[in-house]
Coordinates of C-alpha atoms in Angstrom, one line a residue:
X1 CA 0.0 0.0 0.0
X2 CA 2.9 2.4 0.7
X3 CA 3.8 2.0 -3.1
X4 CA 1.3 4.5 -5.4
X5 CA 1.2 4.7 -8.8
X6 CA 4.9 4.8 -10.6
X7 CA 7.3 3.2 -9.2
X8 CA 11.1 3.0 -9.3
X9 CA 13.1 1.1 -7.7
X10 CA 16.7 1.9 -6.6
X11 CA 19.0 -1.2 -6.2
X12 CA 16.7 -3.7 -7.7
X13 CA 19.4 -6.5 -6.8
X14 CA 18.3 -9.9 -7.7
X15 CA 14.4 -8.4 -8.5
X16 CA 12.5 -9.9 -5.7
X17 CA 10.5 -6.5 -5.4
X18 CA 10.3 -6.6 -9.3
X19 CA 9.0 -9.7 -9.7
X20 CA 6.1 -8.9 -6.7
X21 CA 5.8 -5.4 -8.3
X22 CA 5.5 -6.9 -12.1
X23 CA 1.5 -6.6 -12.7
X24 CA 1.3 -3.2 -12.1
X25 CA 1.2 -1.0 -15.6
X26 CA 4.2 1.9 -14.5
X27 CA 6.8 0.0 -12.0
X28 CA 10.7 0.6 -13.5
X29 CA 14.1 -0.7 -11.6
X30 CA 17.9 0.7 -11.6
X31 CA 20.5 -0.7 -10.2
X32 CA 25.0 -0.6 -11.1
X33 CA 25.3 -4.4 -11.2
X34 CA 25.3 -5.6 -14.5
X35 CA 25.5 -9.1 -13.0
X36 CA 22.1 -8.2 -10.8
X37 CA 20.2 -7.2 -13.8
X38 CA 21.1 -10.5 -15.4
X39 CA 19.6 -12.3 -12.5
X40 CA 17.0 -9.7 -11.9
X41 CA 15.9 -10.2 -16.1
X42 CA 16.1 -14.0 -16.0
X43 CA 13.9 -13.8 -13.0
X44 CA 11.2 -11.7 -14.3
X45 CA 11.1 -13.4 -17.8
X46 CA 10.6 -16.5 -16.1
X47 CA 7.6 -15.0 -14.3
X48 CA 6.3 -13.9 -17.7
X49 CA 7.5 -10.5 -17.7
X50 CA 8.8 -8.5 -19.3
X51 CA 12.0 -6.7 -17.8
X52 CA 11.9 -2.8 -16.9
X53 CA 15.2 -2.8 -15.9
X54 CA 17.8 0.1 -16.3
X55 CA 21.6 -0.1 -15.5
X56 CA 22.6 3.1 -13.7
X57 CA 23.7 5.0 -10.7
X58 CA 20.8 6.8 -8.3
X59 CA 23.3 9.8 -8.0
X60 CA 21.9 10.9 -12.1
X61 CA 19.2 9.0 -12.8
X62 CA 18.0 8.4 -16.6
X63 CA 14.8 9.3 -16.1
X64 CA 12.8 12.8 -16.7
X65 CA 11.6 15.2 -13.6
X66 CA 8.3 14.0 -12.2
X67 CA 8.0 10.6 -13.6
X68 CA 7.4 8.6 -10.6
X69 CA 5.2 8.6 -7.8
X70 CA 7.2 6.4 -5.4
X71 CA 10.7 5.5 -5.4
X72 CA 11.1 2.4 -3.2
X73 CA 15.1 1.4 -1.7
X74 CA 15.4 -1.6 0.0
X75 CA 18.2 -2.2 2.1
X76 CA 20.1 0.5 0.1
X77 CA 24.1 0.6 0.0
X78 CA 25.7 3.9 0.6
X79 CA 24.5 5.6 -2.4
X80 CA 21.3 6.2 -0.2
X81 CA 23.4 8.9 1.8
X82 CA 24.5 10.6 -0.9
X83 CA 23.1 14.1 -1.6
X84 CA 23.3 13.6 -4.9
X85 CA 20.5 10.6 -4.9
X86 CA 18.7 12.9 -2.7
X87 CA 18.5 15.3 -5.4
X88 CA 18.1 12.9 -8.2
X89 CA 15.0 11.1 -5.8
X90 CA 13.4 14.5 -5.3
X91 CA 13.9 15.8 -9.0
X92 CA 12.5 12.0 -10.8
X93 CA 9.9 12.1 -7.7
X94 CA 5.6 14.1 -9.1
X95 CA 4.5 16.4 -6.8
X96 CA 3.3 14.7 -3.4
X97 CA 5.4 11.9 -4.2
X98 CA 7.1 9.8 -1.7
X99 CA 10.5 7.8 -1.4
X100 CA 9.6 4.0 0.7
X101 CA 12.9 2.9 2.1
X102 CA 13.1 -0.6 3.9
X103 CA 16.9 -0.3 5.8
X104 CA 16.3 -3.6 7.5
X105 CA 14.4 -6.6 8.3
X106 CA 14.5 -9.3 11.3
X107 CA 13.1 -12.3 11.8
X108 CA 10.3 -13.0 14.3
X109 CA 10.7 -14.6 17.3
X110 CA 11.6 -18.4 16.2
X111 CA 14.5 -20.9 17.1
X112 CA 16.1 -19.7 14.1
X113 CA 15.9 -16.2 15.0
X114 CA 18.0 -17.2 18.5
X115 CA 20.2 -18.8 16.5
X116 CA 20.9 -16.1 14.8
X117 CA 21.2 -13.8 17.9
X118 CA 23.8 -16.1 19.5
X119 CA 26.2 -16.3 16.2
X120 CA 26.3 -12.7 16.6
X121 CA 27.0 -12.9 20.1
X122 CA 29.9 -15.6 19.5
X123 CA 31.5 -13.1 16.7
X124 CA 31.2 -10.4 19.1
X125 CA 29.0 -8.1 17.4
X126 CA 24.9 -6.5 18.1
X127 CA 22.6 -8.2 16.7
X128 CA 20.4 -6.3 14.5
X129 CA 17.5 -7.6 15.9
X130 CA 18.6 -5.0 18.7
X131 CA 19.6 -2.6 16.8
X132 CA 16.7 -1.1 15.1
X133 CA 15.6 1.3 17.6
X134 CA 17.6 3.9 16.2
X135 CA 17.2 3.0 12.3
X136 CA 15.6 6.1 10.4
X137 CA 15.7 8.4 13.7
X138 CA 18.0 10.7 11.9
X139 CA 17.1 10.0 8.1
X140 CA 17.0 13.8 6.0
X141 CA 16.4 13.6 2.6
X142 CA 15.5 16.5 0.3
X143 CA 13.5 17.8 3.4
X144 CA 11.4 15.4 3.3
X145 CA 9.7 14.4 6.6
X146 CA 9.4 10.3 7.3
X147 CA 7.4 8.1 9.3
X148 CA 8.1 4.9 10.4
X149 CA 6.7 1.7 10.9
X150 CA 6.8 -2.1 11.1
X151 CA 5.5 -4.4 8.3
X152 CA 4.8 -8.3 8.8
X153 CA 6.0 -10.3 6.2
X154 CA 5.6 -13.5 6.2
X155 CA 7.4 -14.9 9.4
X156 CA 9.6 -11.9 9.8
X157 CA 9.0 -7.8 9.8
X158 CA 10.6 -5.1 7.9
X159 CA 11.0 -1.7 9.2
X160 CA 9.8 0.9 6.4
X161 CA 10.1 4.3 6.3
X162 CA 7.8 6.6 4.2
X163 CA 9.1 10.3 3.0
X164 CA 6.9 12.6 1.2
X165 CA 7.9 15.7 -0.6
X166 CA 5.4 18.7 -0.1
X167 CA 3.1 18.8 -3.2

């Protein structure tokens, strides 16, 4: 639901979120890895879809002002920092438009998810099951204001935040 209208994805990866996004009429992807678009492609066309996939950087994105309505990142790499992408997400973004960013997920409580816990503990690091509190608390992009909140998926939850440009 947090996805309207347009959509591009930033760091579409091995296309997961493509694949789930493919029946809508206006949903694009971009990503740098030529190897991810290969996997991403083969994916979709075995779906029975077609690919929307561009290779490209999200610091100058290939695409005119105001042609989406959302721009979705999940778990972005660095390039989310950037102030360039920032300008490049507000100038591709329609007035009123928003930028979905999913930084992390966890798994609900299960066996596997202690599992995972203590392997962390053992290498001596936070889990990020722990870890989330702060995730988003300081996130400025473009001036956009976000708003946080958990999403159940399947047996684990994703933390999204939603930005949305004045409009």
């Amino acid at each position: 639901p947090a996805l309207q209208g347009r959509v591009l994805e930033l760091g579409f990866g091995t296309g997961h979120a493509q694949l789930a996004l493919a029946n809508r009429p206006a949903v694009a992807g971009l990503d740098a890895s030529p190897q991810m678009a290969a996997i991403a492609a083969a994916r979709l066309r075995r779906g029975g879809f077609q690919p929307r996939l561009v290779r490209g950087l999200a610091q100058a994105l290939p695409f005119p002002a105001a042609a989406f309505d959302t721009v979705l990142a999940t778990f972005p790499a660095e390039y989310i920092l950037d102030p360039a992408t920032h300008d490049e997400i507000r100038r591709v973004l329609a007035p009123g438009g928003r930028l979905v960013i999913v930084p992390l997920a966890q798994l609900d409580d299960s066996p596997y998810a202690a599992l995972v816990d203590l392997v962390y503990r053992l290498t001596l690091q936070a889990s990020p099951r722990h870890a989330t509190e702060l995730a988003g608390s300081q996130l400025q992009i473009a001036g956009m204001r976000f708003t946080r909140r958990w999403v159940s998926v399947g047996g684990s939850r994703a933390l999204m935040l939603v930005g949305t440009t004045d409009g």
